mmCIF file of C-alpha atoms and ligand atoms in Angstrom:
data_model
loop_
_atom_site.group_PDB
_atom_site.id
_atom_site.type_symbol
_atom_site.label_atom_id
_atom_site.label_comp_id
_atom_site.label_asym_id
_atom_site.label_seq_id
_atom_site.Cartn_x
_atom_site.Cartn_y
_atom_site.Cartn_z
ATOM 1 C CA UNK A 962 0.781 -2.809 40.385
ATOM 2 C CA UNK A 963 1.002 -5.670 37.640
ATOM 3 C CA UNK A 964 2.205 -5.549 34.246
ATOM 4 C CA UNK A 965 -0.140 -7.053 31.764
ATOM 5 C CA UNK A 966 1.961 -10.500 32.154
ATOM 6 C CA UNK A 967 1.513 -10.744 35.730
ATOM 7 C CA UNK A 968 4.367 -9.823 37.354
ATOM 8 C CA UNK A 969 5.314 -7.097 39.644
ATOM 9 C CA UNK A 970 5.240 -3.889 37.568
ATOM 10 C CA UNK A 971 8.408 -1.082 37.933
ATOM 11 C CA UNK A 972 6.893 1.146 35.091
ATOM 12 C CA UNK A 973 3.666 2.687 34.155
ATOM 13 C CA UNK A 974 3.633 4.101 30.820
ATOM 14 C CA UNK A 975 0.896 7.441 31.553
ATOM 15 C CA UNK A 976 0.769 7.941 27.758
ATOM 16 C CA UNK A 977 -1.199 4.531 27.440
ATOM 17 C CA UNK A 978 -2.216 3.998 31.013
ATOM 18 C CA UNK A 979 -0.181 0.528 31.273
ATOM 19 C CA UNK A 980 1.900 -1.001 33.429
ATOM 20 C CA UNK A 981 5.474 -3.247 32.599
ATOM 21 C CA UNK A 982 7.700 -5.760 34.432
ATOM 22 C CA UNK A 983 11.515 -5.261 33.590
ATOM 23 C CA UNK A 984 10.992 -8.139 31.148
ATOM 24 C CA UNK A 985 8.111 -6.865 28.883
ATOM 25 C CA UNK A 986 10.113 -3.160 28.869
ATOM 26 C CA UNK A 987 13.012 -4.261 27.792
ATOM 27 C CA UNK A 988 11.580 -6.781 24.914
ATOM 28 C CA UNK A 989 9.256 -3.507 23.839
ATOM 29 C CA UNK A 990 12.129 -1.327 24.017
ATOM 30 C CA UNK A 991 14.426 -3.777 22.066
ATOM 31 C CA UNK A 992 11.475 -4.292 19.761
ATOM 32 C CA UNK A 993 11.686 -0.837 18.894
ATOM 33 C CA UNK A 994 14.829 -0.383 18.381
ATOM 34 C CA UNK A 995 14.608 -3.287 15.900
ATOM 35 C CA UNK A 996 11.236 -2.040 14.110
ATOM 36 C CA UNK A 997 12.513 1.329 13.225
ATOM 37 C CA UNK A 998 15.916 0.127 11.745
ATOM 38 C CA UNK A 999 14.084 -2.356 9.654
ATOM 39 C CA UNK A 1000 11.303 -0.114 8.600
ATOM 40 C CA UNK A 1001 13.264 2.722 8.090
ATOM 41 C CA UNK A 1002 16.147 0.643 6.149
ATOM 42 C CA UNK A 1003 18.732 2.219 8.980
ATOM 43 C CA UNK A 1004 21.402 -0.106 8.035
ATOM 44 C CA UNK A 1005 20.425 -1.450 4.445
ATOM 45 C CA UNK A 1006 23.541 -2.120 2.378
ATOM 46 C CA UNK A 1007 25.646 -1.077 5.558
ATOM 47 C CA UNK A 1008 28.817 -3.051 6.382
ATOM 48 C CA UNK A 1009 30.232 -0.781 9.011
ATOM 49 C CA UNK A 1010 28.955 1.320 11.072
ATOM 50 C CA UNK A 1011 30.294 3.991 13.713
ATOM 51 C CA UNK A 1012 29.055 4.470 17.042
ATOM 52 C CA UNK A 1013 29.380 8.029 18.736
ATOM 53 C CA UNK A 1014 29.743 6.876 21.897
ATOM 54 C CA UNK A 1015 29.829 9.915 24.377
ATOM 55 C CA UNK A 1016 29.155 7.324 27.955
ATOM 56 C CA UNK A 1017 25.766 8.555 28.301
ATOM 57 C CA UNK A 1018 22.749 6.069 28.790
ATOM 58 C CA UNK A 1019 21.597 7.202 25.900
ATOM 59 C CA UNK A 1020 24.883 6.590 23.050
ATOM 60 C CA UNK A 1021 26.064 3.609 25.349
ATOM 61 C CA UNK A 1022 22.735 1.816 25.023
ATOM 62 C CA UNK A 1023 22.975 2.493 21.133
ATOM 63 C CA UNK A 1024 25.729 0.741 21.212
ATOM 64 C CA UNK A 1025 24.977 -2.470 23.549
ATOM 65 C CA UNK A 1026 21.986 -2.940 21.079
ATOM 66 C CA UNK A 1027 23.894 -2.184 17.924
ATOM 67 C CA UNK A 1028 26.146 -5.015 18.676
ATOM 68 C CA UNK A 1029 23.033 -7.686 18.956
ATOM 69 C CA UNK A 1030 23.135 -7.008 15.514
ATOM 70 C CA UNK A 1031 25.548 -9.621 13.311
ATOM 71 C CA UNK A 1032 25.094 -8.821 10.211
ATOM 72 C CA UNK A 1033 27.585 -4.969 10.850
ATOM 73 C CA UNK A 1034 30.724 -4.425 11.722
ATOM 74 C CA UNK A 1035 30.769 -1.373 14.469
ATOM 75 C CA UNK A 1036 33.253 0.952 15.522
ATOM 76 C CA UNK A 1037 32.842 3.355 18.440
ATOM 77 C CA UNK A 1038 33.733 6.663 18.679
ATOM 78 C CA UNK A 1039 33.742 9.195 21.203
ATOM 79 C CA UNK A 1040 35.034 12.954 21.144
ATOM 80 C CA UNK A 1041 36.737 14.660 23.851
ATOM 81 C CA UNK A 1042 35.831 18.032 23.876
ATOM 82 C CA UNK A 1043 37.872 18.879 26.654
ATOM 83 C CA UNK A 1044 35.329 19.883 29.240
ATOM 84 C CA UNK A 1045 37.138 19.281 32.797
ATOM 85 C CA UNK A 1046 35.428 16.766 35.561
ATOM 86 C CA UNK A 1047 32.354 15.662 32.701
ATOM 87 C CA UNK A 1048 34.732 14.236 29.941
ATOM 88 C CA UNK A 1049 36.971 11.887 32.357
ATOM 89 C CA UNK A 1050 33.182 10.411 33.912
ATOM 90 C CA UNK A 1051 31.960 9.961 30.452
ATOM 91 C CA UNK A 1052 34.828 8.401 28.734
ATOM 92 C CA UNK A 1053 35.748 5.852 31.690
ATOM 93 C CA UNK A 1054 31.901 4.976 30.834
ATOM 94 C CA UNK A 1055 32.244 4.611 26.865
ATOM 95 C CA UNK A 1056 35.807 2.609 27.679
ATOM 96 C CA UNK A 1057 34.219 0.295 30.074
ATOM 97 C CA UNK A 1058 31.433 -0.772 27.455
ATOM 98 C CA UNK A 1059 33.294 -0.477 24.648
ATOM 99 C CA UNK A 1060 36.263 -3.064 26.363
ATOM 100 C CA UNK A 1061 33.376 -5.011 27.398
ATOM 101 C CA UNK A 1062 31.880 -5.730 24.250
ATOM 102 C CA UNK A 1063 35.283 -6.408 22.390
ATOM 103 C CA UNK A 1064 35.056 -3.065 20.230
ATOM 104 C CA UNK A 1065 37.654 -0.826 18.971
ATOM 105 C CA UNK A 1066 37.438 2.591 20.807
ATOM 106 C CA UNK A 1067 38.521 6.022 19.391
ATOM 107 C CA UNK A 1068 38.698 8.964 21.604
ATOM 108 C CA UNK A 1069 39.538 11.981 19.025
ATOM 109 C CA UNK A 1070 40.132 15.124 21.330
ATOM 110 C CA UNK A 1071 39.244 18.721 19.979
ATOM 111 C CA UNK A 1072 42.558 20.099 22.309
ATOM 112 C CA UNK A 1073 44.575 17.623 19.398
ATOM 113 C CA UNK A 1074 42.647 18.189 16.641
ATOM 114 C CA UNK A 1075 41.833 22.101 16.967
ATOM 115 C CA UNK A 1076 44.201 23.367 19.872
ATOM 116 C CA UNK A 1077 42.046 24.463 22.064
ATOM 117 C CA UNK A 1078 39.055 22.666 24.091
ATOM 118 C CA UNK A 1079 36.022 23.791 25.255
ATOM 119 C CA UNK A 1080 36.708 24.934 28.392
ATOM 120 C CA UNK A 1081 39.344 27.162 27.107
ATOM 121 C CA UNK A 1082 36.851 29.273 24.715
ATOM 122 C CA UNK A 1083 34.420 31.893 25.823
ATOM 123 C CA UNK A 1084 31.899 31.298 23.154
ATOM 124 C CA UNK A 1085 28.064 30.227 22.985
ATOM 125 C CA UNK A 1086 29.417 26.617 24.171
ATOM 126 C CA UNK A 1087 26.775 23.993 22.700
ATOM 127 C CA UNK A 1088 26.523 25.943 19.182
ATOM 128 C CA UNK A 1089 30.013 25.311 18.844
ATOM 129 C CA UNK A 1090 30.474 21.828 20.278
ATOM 130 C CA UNK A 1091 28.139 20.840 18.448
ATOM 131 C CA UNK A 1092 29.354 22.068 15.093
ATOM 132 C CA UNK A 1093 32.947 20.887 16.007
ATOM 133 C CA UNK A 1094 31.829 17.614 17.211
ATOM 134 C CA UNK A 1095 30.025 16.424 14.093
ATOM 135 C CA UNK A 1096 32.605 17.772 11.715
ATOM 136 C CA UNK A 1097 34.933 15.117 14.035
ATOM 137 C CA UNK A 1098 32.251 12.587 14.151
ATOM 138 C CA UNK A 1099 31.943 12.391 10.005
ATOM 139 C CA UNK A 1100 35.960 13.172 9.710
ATOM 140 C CA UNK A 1101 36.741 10.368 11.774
ATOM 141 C CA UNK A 1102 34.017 7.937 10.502
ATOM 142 C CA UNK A 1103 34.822 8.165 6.956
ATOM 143 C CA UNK A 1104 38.533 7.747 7.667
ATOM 144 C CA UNK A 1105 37.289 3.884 9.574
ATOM 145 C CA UNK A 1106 35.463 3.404 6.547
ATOM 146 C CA UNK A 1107 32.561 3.528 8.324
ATOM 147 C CA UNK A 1108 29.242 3.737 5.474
ATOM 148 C CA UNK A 1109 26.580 5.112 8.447
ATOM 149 C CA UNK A 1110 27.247 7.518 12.050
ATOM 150 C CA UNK A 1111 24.766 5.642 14.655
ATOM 151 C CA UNK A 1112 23.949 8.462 17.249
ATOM 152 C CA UNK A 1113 21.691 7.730 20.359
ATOM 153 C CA UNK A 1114 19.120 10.796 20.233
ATOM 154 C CA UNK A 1115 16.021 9.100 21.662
ATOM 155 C CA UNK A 1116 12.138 10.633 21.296
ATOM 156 C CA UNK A 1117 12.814 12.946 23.746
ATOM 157 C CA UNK A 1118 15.681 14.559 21.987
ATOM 158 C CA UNK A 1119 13.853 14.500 18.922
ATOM 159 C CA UNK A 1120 10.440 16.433 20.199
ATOM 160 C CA UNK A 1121 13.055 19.028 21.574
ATOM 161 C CA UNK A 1122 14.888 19.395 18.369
ATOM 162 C CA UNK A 1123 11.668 19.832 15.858
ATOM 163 C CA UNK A 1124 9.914 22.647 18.728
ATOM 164 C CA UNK A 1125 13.186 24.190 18.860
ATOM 165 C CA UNK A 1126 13.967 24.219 14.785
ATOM 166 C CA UNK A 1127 9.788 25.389 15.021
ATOM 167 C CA UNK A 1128 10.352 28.286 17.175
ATOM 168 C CA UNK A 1129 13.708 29.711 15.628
ATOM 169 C CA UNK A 1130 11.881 29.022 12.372
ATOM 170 C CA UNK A 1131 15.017 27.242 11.024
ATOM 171 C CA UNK A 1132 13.204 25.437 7.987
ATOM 172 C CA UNK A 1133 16.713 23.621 6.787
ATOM 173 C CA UNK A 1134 17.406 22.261 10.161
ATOM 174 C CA UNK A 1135 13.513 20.922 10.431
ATOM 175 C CA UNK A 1136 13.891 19.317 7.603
ATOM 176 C CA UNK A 1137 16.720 17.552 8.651
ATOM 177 C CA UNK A 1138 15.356 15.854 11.475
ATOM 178 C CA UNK A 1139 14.047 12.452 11.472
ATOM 179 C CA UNK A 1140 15.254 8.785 12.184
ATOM 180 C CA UNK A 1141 18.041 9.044 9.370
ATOM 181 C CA UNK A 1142 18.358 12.820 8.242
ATOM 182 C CA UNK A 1143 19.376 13.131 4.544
ATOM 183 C CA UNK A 1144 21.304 16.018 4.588
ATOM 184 C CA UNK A 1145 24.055 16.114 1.975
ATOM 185 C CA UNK A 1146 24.210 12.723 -0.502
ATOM 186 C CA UNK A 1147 28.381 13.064 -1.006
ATOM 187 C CA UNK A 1148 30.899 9.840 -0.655
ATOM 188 C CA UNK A 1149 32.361 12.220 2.052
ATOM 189 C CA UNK A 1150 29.508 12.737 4.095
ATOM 190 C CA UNK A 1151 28.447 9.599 6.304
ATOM 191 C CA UNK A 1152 24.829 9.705 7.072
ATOM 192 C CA UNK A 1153 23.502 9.330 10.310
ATOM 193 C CA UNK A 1154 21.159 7.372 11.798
ATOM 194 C CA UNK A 1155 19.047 6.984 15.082
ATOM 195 C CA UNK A 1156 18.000 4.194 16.114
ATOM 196 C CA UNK A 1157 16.256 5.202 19.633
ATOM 197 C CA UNK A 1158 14.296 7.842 17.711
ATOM 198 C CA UNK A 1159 11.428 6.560 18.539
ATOM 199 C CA UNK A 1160 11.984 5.404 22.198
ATOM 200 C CA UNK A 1161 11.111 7.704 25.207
ATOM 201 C CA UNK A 1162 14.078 8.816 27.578
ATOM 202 C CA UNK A 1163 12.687 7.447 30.555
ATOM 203 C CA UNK A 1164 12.479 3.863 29.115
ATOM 204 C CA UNK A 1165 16.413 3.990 27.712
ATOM 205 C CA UNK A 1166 17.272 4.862 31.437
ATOM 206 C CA UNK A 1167 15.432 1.755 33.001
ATOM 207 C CA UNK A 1168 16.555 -0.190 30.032
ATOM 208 C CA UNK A 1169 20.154 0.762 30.669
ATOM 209 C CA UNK A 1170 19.789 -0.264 34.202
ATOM 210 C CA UNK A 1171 17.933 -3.539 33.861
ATOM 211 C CA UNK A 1172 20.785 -4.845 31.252
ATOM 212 C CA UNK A 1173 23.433 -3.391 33.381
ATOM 213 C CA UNK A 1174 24.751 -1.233 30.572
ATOM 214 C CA UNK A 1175 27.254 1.075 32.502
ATOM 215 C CA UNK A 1176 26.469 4.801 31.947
ATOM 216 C CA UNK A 1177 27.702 8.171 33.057
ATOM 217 C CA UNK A 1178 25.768 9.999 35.127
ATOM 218 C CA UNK A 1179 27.432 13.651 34.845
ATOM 219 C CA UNK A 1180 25.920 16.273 32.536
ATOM 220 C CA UNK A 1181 27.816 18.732 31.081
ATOM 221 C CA UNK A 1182 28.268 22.066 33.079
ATOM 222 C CA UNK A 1183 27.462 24.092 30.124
ATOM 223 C CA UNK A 1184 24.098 22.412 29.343
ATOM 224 C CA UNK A 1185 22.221 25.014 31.492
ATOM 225 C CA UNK A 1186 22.530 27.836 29.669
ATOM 226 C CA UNK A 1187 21.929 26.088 26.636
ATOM 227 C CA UNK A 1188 18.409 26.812 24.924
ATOM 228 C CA UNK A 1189 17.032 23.328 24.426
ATOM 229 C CA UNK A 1190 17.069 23.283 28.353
ATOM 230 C CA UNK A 1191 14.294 25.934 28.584
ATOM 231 C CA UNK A 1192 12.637 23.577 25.472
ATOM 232 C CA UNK A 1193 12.560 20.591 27.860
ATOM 233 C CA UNK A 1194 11.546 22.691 30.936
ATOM 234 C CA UNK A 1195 8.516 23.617 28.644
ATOM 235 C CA UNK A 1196 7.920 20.255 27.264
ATOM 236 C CA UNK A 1197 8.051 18.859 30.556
ATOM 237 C CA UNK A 1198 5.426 21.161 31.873
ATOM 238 C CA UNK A 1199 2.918 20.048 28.785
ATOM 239 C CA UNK A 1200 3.834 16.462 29.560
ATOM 240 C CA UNK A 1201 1.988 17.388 32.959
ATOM 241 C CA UNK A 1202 -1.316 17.901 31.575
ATOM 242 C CA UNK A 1203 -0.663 15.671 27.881
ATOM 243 C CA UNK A 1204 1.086 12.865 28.742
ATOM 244 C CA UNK A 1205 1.334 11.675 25.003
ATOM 245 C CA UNK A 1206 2.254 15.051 23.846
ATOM 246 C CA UNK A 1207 5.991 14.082 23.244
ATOM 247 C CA UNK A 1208 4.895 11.386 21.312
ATOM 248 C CA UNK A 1209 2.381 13.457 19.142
ATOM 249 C CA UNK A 1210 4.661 15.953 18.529
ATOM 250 C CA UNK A 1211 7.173 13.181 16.533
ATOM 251 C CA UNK A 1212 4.253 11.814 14.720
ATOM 252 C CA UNK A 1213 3.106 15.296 13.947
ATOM 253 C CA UNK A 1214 6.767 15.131 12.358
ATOM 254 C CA UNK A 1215 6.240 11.773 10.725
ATOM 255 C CA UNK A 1216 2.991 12.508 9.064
ATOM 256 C CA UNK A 1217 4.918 16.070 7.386
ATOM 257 C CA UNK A 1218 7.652 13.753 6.640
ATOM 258 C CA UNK A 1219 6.323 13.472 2.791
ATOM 259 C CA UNK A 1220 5.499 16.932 2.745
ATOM 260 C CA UNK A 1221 9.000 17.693 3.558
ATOM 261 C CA UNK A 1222 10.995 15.882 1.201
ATOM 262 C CA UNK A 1223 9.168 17.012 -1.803
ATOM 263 C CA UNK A 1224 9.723 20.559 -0.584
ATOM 264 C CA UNK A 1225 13.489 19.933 0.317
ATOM 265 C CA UNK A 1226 15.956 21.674 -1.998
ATOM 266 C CA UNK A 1227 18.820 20.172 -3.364
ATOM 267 C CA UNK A 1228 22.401 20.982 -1.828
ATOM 268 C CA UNK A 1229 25.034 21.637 -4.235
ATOM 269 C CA UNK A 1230 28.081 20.006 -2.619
ATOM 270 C CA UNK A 1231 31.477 22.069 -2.280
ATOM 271 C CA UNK A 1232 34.776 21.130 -0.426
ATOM 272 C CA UNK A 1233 36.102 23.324 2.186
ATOM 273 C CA UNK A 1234 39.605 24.035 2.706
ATOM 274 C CA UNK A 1235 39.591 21.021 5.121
ATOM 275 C CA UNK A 1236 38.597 18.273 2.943
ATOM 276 C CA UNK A 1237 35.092 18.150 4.376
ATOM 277 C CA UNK A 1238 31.655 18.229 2.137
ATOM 278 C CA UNK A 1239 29.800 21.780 2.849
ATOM 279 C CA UNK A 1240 27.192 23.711 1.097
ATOM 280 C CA UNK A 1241 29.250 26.777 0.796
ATOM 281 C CA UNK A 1242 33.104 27.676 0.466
ATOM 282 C CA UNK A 1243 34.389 27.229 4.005
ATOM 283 C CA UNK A 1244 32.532 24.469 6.234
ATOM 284 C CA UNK A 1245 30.787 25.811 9.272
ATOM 285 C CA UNK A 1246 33.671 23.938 11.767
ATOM 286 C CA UNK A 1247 36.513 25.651 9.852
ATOM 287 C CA UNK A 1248 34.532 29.146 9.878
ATOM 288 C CA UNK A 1249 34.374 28.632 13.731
ATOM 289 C CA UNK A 1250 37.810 27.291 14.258
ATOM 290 C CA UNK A 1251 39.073 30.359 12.551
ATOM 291 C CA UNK A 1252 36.971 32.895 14.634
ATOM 292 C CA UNK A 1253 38.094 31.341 18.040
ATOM 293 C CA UNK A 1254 42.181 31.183 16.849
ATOM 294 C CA UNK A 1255 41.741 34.940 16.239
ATOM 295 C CA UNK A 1256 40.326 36.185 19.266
ATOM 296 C CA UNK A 1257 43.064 34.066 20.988
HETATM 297 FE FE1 LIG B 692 28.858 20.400 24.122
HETATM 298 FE FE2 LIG B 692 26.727 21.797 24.954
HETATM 299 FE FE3 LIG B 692 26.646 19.117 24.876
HETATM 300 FE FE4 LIG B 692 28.150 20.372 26.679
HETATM 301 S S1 LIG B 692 25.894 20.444 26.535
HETATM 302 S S2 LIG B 692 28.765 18.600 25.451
HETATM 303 S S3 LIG B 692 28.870 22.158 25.526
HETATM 304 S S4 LIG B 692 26.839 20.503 23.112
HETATM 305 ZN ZN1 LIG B 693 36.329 22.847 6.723
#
């Protein structure tokens, strides 16, 4: 098969019935990338920005394209939540990029930082690694001075998050969602952006692979039980018969976008115990730090 340039094809996009040669997907894909920064203002008025790197394809191609761009400094970041045989993979992977593209690396472990890791807890695993790893992620970014929190959620991620938010009816969390989600406005809170919002899974992977962007492999052993699993089972079983429904689903988003923010309520901003912005007295991280220490 041929992509429209001529050359041997080595993807066919179903959701548009084309083919591409290496070449033409990786200038769409870095074309992309580059169109929703600008459009979206990702990194207006930005002077440094952190990467959360966790050595996935996903956060390490965030930040191989992130560092085409001059104009920011960057600063990677990855957590170690302390989850044997995945963590060493992943972090050997963030290490090697990060060395390789001359940028300062911080591994912040949750074992150092909390006391315990994850594979020492016998909780519902990704609600609290997730909760733990952003409070990290905007702790150790506004300590860098970093002004913006580049993660690599792609479209893929991003259809998952607003049918899951849709189906627990979580109305704050869908309204957070989005290429740069405005949650709290505080001097404290770095906002985050995503720049591969609007670039499908499949195309990061081959895009990883034709710019020899080293990535780990592993997933983590407690992603199976998690419920976004049983979300991508599902959307993967739509994609069978809609092959653009991933992509209609985020445009669904887009269009309610305006809709949203006018609805959106303001936050009144507290500080937690911790030093961290939060909505109400204690910070969701500290609540669940505290629940784990005493069942220890
Ligand atoms: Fe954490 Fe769950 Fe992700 Fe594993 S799958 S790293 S437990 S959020
Ligand atoms: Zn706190």
């Amino acid at each position: 098969m041929k992509c429209i340039c001529g050359k041997s094809a080595i993807h066919y996009r179903d959701w548009e019935k084309k083919f591409y040669c290496g070449p033409c997907l990786s200038r769409h894909v870095e074309r992309t990338f580059k169109h929703t920064i600008r459009k979206s203002e990702l990194i207006k008025n930005s002077k440094k920005i952190a990467v959360a790197v966790s050595g996935g394809k996903d956060s390490n191609t965030t930040l191989y394209l992130m560092s085409k761009i001059k104009a920011v400094e960057l600063i990677a970041i990855s957590i170690d939540e302390g989850i044997a045989g995945y963590i060493k993979q992943t972090l050997q992977s963030a290490k090697k990029l990060c060395n390789r593209l001359n940028i300062e690396h911080n591994i912040i472990s949750f074992k150092k930082e909390f006391g315990f890791s994850m594979d020492s807890i016998d909780k519902n695993y990704c609600s609290y690694c997730g909760v733990l790893r952003r409070h990290l992620l905007n702790k150790t970014a506004h300590k860098f001075g970093a002004d913006k929190i580049a993660v690599g959620h792609n479209m893929d991620d991003e259809a998952q998050s607003i049918l899951l938010n849709f189906i627990r009816g979580d109305m704050n969390r869908f309204q957070r969602l989005g290429v740069s989600p405005h949650v709290i406005s505080n001097k404290k809170f770095v906002p985050r952006i995503k720049p591969l919002r609007n670039i499908r899974e499949k195309e990061i992977v081959l895009y990883a692979m034709l710019n020899r962007i080293p990535f780990a492999h592993a997933s983590c052993p407690y992603s199976a039980h998690n419920q976004r699993r049983s979300i991508m089972n599902f959307i993967d079983k739509i994609e069978s018969e809609y092959p653009d429904a991933v992509i209609q689903i985020v445009r669904f988003y887009d269009n309610l976008r305006p809709m949203l923010n006018k609805s959106a309520s303001k936050v009144k901003i507290n500080f937690c115990q911790c030093g961290e912005p939060c909505s109400g007295k204690k910070c969701m991280a500290c609540r669940m730090i505290e629940d784990i220490r005493n069942e220890r």
